Coordinates of C-alpha atoms and ligand atoms in Angstrom, one line a residue:
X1 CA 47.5 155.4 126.1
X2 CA 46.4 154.7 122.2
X3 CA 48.5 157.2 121.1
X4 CA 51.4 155.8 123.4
X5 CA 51.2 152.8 121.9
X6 CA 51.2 154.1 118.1
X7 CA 54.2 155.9 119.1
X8 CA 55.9 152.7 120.6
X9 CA 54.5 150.5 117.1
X10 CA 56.0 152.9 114.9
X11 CA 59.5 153.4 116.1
X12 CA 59.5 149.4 116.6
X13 CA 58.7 149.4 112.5
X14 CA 61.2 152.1 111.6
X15 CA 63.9 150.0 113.6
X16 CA 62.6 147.3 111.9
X17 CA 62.8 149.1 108.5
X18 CA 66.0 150.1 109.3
X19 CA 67.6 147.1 110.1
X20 CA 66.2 145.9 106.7
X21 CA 67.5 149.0 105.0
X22 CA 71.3 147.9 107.1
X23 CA 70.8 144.4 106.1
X24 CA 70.2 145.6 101.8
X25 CA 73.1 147.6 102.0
X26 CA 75.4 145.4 103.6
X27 CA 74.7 142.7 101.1
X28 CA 74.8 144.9 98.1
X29 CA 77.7 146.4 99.3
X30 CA 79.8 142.2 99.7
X31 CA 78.0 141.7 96.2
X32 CA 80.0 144.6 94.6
X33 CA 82.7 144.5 96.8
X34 CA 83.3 140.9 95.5
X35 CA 82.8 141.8 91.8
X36 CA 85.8 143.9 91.9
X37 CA 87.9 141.5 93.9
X38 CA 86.9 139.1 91.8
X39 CA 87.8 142.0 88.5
X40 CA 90.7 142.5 90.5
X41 CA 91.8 138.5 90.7
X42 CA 91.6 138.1 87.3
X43 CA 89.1 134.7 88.3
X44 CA 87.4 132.7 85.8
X45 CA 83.6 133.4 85.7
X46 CA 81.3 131.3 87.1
X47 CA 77.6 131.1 88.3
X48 CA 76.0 134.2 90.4
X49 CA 77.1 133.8 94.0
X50 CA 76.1 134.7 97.1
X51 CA 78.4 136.4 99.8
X52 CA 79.9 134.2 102.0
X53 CA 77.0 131.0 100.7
X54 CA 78.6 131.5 97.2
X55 CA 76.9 128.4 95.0
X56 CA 75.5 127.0 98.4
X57 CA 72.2 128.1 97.6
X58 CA 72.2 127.1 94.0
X59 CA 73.6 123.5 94.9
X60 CA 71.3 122.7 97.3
X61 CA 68.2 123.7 95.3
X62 CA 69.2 121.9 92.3
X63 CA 67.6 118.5 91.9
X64 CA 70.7 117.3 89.9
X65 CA 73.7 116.2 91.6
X66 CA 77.0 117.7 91.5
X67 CA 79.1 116.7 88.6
X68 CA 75.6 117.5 86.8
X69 CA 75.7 121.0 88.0
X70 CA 79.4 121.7 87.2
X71 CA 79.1 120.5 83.7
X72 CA 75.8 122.4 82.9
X73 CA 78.0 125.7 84.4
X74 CA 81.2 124.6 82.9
X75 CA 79.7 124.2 79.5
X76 CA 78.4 127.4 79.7
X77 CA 81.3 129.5 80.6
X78 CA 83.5 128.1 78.6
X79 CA 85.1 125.2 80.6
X80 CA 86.8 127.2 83.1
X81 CA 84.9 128.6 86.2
X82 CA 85.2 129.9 89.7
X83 CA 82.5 128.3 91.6
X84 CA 82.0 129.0 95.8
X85 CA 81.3 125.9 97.8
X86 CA 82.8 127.0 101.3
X87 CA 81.2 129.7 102.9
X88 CA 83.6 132.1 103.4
X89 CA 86.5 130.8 101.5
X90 CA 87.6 131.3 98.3
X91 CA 85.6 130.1 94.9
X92 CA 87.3 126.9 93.4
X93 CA 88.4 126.5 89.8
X94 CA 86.6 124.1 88.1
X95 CA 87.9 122.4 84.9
X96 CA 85.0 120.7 82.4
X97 CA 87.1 121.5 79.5
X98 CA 89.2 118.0 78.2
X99 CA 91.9 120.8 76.3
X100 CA 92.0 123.0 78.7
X101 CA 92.4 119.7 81.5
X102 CA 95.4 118.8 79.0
X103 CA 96.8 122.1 79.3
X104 CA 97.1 122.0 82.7
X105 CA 97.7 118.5 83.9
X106 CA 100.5 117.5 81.2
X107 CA 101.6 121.2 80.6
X108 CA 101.7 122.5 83.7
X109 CA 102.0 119.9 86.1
X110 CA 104.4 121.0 88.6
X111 CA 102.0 124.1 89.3
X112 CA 99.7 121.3 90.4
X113 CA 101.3 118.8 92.7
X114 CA 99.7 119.4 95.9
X115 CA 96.3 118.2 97.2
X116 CA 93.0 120.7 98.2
X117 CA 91.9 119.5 101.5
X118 CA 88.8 117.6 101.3
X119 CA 87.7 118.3 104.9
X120 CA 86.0 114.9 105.5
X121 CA 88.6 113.0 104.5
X122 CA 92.4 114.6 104.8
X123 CA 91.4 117.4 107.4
X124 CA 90.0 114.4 109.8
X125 CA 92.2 111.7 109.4
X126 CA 94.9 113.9 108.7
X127 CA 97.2 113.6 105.0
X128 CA 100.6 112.2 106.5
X129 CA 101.0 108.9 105.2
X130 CA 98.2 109.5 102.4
X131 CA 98.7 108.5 98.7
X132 CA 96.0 110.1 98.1
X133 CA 95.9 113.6 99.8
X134 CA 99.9 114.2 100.2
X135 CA 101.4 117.5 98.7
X136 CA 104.2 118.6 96.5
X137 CA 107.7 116.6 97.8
X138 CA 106.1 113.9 100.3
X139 CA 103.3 112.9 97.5
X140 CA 106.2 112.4 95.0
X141 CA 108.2 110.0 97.6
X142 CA 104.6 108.0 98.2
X143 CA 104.3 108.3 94.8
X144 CA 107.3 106.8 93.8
X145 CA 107.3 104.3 96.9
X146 CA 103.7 102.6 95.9
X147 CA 104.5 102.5 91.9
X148 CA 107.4 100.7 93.3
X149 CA 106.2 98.4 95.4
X150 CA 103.3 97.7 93.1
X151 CA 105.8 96.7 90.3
X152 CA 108.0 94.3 93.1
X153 CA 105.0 92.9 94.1
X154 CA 103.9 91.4 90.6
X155 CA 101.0 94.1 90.4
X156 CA 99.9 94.2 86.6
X157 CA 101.8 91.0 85.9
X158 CA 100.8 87.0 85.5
X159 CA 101.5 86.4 89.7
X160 CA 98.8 88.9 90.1
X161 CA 96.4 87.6 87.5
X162 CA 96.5 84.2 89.1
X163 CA 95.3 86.0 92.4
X164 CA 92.4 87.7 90.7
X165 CA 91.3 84.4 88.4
X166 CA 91.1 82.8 91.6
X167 CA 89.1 85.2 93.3
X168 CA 86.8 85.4 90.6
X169 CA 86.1 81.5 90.9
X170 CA 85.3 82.2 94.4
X171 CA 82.8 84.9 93.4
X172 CA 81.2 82.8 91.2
X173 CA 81.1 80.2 93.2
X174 CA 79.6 82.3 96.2
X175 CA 76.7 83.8 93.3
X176 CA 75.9 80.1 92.3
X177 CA 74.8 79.7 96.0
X178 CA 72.4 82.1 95.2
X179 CA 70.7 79.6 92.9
X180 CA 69.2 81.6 90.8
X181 CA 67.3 83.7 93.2
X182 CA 67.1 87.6 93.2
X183 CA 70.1 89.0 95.8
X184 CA 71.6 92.4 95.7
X185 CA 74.9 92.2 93.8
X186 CA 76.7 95.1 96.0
X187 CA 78.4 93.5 98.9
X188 CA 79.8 90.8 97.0
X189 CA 81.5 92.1 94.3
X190 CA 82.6 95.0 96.6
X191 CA 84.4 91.5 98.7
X192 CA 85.4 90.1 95.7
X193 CA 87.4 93.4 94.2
X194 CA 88.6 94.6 97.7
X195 CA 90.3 91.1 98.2
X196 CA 92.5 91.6 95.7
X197 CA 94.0 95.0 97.3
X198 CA 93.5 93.1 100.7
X199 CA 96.0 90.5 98.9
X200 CA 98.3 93.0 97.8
X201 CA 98.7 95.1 101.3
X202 CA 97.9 92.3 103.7
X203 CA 99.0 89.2 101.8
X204 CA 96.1 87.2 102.2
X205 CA 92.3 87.7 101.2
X206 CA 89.2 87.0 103.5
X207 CA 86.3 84.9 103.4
X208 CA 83.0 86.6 102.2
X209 CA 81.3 85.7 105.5
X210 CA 84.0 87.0 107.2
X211 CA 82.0 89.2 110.1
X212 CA 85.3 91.5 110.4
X213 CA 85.7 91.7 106.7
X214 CA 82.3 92.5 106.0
X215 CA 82.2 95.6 108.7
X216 CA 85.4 96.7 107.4
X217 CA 83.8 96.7 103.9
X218 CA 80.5 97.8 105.1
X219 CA 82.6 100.8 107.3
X220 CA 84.7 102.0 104.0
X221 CA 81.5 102.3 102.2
X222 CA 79.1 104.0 104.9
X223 CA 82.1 106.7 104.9
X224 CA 82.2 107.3 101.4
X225 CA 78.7 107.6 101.1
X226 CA 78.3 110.3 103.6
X227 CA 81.2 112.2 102.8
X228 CA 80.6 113.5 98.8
X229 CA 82.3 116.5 98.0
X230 CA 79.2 118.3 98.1
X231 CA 77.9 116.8 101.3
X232 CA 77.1 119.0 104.3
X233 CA 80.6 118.0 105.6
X234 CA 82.6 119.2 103.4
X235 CA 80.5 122.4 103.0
X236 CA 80.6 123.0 107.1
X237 CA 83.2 120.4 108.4
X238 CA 82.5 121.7 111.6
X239 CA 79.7 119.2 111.6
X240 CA 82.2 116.5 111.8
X241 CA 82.3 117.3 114.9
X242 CA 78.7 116.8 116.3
X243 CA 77.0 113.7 116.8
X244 CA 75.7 113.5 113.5
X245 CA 79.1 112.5 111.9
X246 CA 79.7 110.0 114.9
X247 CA 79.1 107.4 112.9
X248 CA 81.7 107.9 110.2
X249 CA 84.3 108.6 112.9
X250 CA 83.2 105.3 114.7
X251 CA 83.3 103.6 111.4
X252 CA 87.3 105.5 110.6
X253 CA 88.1 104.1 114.0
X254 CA 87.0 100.8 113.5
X255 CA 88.7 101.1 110.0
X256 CA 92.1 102.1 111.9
X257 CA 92.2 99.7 114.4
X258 CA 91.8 97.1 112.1
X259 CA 94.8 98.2 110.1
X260 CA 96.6 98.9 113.0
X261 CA 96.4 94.9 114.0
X262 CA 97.3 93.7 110.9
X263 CA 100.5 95.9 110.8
X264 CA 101.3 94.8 114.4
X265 CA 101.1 91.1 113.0
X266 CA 103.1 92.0 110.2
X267 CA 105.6 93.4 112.7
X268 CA 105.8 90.6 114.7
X269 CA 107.0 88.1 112.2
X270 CA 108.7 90.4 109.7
X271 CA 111.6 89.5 107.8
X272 CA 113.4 92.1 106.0
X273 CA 114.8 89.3 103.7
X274 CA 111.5 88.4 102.6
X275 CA 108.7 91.0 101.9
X276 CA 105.1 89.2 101.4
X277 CA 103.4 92.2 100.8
X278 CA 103.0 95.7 100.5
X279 CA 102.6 96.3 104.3
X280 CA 106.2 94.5 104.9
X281 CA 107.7 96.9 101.8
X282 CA 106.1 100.0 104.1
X283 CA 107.7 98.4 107.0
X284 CA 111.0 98.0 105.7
X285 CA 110.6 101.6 103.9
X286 CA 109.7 103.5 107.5
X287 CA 113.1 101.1 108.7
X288 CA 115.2 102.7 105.8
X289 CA 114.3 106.2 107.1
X290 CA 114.8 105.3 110.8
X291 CA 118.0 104.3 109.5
X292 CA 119.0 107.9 108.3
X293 CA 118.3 109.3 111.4
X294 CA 114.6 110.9 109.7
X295 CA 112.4 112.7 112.6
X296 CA 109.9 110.7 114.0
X297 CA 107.5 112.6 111.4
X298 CA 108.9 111.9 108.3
X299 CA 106.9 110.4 105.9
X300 CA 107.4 106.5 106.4
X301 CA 106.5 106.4 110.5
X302 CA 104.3 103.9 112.0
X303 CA 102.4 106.5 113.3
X304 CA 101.1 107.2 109.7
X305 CA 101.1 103.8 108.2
X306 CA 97.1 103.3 108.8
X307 CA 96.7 105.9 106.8
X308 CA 99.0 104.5 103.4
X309 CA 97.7 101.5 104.3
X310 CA 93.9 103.1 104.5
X311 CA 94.1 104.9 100.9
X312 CA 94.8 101.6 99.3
X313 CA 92.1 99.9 100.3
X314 CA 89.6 102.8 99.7
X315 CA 91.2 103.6 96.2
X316 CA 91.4 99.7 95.6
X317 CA 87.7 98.7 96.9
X318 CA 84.9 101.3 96.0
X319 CA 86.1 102.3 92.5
X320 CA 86.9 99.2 90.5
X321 CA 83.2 97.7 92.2
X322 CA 81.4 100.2 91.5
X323 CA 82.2 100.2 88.2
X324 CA 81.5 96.3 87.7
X325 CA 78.2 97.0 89.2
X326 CA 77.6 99.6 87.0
X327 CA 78.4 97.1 84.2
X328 CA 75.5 94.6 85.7
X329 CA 73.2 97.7 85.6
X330 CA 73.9 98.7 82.1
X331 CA 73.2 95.4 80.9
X332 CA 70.1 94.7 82.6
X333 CA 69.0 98.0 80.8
X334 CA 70.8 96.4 77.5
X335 CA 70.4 92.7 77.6
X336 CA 71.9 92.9 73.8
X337 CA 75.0 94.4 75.1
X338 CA 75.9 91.0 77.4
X339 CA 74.5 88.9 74.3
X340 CA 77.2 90.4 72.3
X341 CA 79.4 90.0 75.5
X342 CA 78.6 86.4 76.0
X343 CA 79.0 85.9 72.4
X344 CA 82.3 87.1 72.3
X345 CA 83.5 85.2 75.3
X346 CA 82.4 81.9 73.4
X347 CA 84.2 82.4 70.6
X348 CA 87.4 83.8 72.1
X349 CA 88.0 81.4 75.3
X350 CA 85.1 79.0 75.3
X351 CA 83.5 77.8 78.5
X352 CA 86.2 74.8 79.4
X353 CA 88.6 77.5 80.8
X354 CA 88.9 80.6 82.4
X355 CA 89.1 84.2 80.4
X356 CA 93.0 85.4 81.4
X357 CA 94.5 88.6 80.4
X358 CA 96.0 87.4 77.2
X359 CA 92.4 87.3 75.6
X360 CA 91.7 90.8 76.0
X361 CA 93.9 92.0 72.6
X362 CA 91.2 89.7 71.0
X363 CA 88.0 90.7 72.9
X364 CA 87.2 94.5 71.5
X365 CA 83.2 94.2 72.5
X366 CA 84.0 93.7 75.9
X367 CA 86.8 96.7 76.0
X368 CA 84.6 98.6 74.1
X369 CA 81.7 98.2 77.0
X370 CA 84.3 98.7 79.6
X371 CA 85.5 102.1 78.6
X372 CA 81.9 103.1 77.7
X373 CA 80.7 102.4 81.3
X374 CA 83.6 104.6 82.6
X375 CA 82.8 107.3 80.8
X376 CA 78.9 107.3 81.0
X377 CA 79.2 106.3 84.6
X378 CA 82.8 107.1 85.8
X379 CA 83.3 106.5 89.3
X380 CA 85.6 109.1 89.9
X381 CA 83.5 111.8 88.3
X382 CA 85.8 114.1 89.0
X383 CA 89.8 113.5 90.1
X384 CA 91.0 114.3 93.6
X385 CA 90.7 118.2 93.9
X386 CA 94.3 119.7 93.0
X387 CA 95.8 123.1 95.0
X388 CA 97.7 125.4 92.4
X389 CA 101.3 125.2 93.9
X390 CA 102.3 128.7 92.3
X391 CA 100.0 131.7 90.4
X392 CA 98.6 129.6 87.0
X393 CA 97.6 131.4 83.9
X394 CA 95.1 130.2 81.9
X395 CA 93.3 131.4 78.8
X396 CA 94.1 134.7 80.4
X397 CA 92.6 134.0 83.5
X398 CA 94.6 133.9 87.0
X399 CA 94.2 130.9 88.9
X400 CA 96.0 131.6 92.5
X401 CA 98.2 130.0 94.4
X402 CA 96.9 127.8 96.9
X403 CA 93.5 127.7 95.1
X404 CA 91.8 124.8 94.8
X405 CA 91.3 122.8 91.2
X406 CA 88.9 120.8 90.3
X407 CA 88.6 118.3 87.5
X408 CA 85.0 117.8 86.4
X409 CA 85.8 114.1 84.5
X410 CA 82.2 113.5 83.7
X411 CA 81.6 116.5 82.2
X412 CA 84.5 116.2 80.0
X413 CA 83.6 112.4 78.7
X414 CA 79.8 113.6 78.5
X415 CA 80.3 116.4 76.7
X416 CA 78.2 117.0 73.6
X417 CA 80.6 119.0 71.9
X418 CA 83.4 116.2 72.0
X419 CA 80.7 113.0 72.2
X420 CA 77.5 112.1 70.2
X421 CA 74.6 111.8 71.8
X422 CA 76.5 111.1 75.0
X423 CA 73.8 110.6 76.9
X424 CA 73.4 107.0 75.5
X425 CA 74.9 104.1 76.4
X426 CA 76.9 103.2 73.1
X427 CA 79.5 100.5 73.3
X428 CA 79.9 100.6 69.6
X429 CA 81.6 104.7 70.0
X430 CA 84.3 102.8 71.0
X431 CA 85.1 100.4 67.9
X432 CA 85.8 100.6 64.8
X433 CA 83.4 100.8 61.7
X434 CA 83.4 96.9 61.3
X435 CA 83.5 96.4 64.8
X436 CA 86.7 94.1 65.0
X437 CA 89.2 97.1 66.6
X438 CA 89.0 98.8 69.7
X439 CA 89.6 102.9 68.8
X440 CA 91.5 105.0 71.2
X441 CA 90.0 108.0 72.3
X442 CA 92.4 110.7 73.2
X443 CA 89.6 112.3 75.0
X444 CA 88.5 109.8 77.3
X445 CA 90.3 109.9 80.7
X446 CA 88.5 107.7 83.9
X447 CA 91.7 107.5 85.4
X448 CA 93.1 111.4 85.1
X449 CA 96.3 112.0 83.5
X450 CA 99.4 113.6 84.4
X451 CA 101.8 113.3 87.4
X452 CA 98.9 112.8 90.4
X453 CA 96.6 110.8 88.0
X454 CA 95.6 107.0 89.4
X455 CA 98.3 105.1 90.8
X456 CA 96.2 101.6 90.1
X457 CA 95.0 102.5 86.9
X458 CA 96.5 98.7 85.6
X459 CA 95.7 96.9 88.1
X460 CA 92.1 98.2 88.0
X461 CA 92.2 97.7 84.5
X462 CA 92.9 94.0 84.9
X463 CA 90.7 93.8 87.6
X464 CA 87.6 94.9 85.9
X465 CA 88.5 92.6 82.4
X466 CA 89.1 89.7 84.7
X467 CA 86.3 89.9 86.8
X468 CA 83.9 90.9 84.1
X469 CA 84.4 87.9 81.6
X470 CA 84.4 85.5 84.7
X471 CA 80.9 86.5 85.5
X472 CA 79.5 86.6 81.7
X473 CA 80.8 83.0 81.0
X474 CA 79.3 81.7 83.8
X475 CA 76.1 83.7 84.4
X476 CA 73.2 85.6 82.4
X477 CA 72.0 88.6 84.1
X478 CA 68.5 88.7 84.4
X479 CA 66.2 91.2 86.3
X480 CA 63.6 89.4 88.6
X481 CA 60.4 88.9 87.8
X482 CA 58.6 91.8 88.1
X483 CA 61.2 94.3 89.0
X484 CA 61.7 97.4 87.1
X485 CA 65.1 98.2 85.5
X486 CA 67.5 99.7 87.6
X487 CA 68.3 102.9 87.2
X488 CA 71.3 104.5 85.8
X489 CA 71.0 107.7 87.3
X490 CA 73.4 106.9 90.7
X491 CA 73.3 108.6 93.9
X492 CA 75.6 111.1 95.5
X493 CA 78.8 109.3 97.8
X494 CA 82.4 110.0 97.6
X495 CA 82.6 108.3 94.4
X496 CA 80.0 108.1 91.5
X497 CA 77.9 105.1 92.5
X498 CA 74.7 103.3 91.3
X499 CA 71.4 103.1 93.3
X500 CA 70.9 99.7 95.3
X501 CA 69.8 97.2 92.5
X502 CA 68.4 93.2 92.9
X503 CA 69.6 90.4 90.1
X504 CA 69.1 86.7 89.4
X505 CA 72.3 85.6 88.3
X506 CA 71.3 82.4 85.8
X507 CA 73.6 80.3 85.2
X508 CA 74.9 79.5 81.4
Ligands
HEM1 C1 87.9 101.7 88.0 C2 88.8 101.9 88.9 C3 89.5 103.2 89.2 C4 89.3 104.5 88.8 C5 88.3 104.9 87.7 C6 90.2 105.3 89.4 C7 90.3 106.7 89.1 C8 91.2 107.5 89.8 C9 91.2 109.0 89.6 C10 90.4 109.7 88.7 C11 92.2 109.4 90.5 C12 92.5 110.9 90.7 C13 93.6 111.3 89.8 C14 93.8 112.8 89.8 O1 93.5 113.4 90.8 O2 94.2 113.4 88.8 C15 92.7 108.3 91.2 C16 93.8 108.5 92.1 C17 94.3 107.4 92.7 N1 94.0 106.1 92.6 FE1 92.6 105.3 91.4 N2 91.0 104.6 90.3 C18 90.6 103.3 90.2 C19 91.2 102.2 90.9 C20 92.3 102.3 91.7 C21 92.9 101.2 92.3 C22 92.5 99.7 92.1 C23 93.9 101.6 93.0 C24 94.9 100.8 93.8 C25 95.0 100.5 94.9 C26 93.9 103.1 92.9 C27 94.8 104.0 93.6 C28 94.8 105.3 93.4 C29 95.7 106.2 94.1 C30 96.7 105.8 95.2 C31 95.4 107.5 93.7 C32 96.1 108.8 94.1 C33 97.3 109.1 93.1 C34 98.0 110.4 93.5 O3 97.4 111.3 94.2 O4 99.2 110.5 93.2 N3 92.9 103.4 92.1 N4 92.1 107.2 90.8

């Protein structure tokens, strides 16, 4: 019997051992089998990877977050690197390199004009329609659409400034109710901004105790925040299938219908010889192609209209917010940065009226702080990933068609090589020795460049002066008693956010 079940324990172990000995093989044999396809390829180096995990591992280990990690890698090979973030599927090329962006992006833009899925938020909702995630042809007809339309509608010019000084009197307003008592700054300046896109689509802005505008708010940023590029949803999408992504479907859907009413209004009383807003320009757009005798899934179709309508108010909400909160974090950490601020307000437009775009030639501190937030803390840490339209060469690597690009923003503007001491936050990089000029740096890009880079850049530009100066005249930031500086570190979400932070806003 003993020697029965010896027998039995040891051919259980060499099964064992042999599966083990299976399991070794098989993985050396994807590790070199991937070298020379990768040899073969012609890819750009990158990290170690792991069949079929590829950087998986490495990433979720890491204690830094993302854009961290690709610019610590990126600096280290060179600036151009394969990196594998979808199990299974081919390493993306990641750009940290600011020359080597240039090259690409101005040089050989048309080999970059389509979109690399981002599965939580083109593969779900789907890219038809999208400004943001269209390819090749149809993103150059939104493209040129919503430039347009921007321009009709007075975006970037004096109608549209008027729209944003008064919202910022209803912001301060709104922060003077808070009397000078500690409140978290986030869902009000995330109102104020978004109201100004809600303007500019919907024709009309919302009240801040809005219950609808606030869960449409509230919705936009819950899905941002749970759909990073590195978040477990865009590694396996099929999770966006199971009950724990039912929340940011719910929160899509709520996001949809919502649009979808507001169009229907719009419909209902639209005139084609008067065009309020950008909605009515889509409308009249989608009537242009019915006209021409388009298939029902041409680009400009109501079906897809939520969606156009959708990017806008992402693109135009979460970004230009998050950087004016970062700007209220910086300077609780800096209190001599809004003295200077404060100080330059005074002298420049007083406190009898309000700051208007025609100051900012003559206001270089607050420019200066303005770029120096977006390219210590740039919301869009890295652009919207890029698919290579045809074969690209690059510093005699291969980058293949349909492989996804990505542009690692952060790393390029906190680069040691190309910044000193970029790790501090240092308005003064940004002026000239005597500190009257602004100075231009070639090598600072929040926005992108090229064909695909931001569509709002100037009105976000306007938006953050306008909204910025409104707040300094009227209020000192102060941290509240007791509370410890808030930190400048951010958390992972779709965009490059800060961590939840309290205020007393005091007024001047
Ligand atoms: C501080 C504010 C903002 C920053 C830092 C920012 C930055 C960016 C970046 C980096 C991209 C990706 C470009 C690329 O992939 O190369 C982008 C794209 C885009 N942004 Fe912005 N953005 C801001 C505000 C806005 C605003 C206010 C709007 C207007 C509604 C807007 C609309 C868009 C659109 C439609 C695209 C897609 C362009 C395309 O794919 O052709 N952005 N933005």
């Amino acid at each position: 019997m003993a020697g029965q079940n010896s027998a039995a324990i040891s051919s259980l172990l060499t099964g064992a051992l042999d599966l083990k000995s299976v399991g070794v093989f098989l993985l050396i044999f994807l590790v070199v089998l991937r070298f020379f396809r990768d040899r073969q390829k012609n890819l750009p180096p990158g990290p170690w990877r792991w069949p079929l995990l590829g950087n998986i591992p490495a990433l979720a280990r890491s204690t830094k977050l993302i854009h961290e990690l690709f610019a610590e890698w990126g600096w280290q090979y060179g600036g151009v690197m394969s990196v594998g973030l979808s199990p299974g599927r081919s390493p993306i090329t990641v750009i940290s390199d600011i020359d080597a962006a240039k090259e690409l992006l101005l040089n050989k833009g048309e080999r970059l004009l389509d979109r690399a899925p981002v599965p939580s938020l083109s593969t779900v909702t789907g890219t038809k329609g999208s400004f943001l995630w269209a390819d090749g042809e149809t993103g150059k007809e939104q493209r040129h659409f919503g430039l347009g339309a921007f321009r009709k509608l007075g975006v970037g010019k004096k109608s549209l400034e008027h729209k944003i000084t008064e919202e910022a009197r209803y912001l301060v307003e709104r922060i003077e109710n808070e009397k000078n008592r500690s409140f978290d700054p986030n869902l009000i300046i995330h109102n104020a901004v978004s109201n100004i896109i809600c303007t500019v689509c919907f024709g009309y802005r919302f009240d801040y105790d809005d219950p609808n505008f606030k869960k449409l708010v509230r919705s936009l940023q819950y899905i941002l925040h749970t759909t990073g590029v590195g978040s477990l949803a865009n590694i396996f999408p099929v999770l966006l299938l199971t009950p724990l992504y039912s929340k940011v479907q719910g929160c899509l859907r709520y996001i949809r219908e919502r649009i979808n009413g507001i169009v229907q209004e719009h419909r209902d009383s639209y005139d084609p010889n008067d065009y309020r807003d950008f909605i009515d320009m889509y409308i009249g757009e989608i009537d242009e192609t019915e006209r021409k005798g388009a298939a029902g899934d041409a680009t400009f179709a109501y079906q897809h209209i939520w969606r156009a309508i959708f990017d806008m108010f992402a693109a135009g909400t979460d970004t230009t917010s998050n950087t004016i909160l970062w700007v209220i974090a910086a300077v609780l950490n800096h209190p001599e940065v809004q003295e200077k601020i404060q100080r330059e307000i005074s002298e420049v437009v007083g406190g009898d009226r309000q700051p208007s775009c025609e100051d900012r030639p003559s206001m270089p501190y607050t420019n200066a702080v303005l770029n120096e937030i977006q390219r210590l803390r740039p919301v869009a840490a890295s652009a919207l990933p890029y698919k290579a339209t045809r074969e690209i060469k690059l510093r005699g690597y291969t980058i293949p068609k349909g492989g996804p690009v990505f542009f690692a923003l952060w790393a390029m503007m906190n680069d040691p090589r190309v910044w000193d001491r970029p790790e501090e936050f240092n308005p003064d990089r940004f002026l000239s020795k005597d500190g009257t000029k602004l100075i231009q740096h070639e090598r600072f890009i929040p926005f992108s460049i090229g064909r695909r880079s931001c569509l709002g850049e100037g009105l976000a530009r306007m938006e953050m002066f306008l909204f910025v100066t409104n707040l300094f005249q009227r209020f000192t930031f102060k941290l509240p008693l007791g509370a410890p500086k808030p930190s400048m570190r951010g958390v992972p979400s779709f965009t490059y956010v800060p961590e939840p932070f309290d205020v007393c806003a005091v007024k001047r």
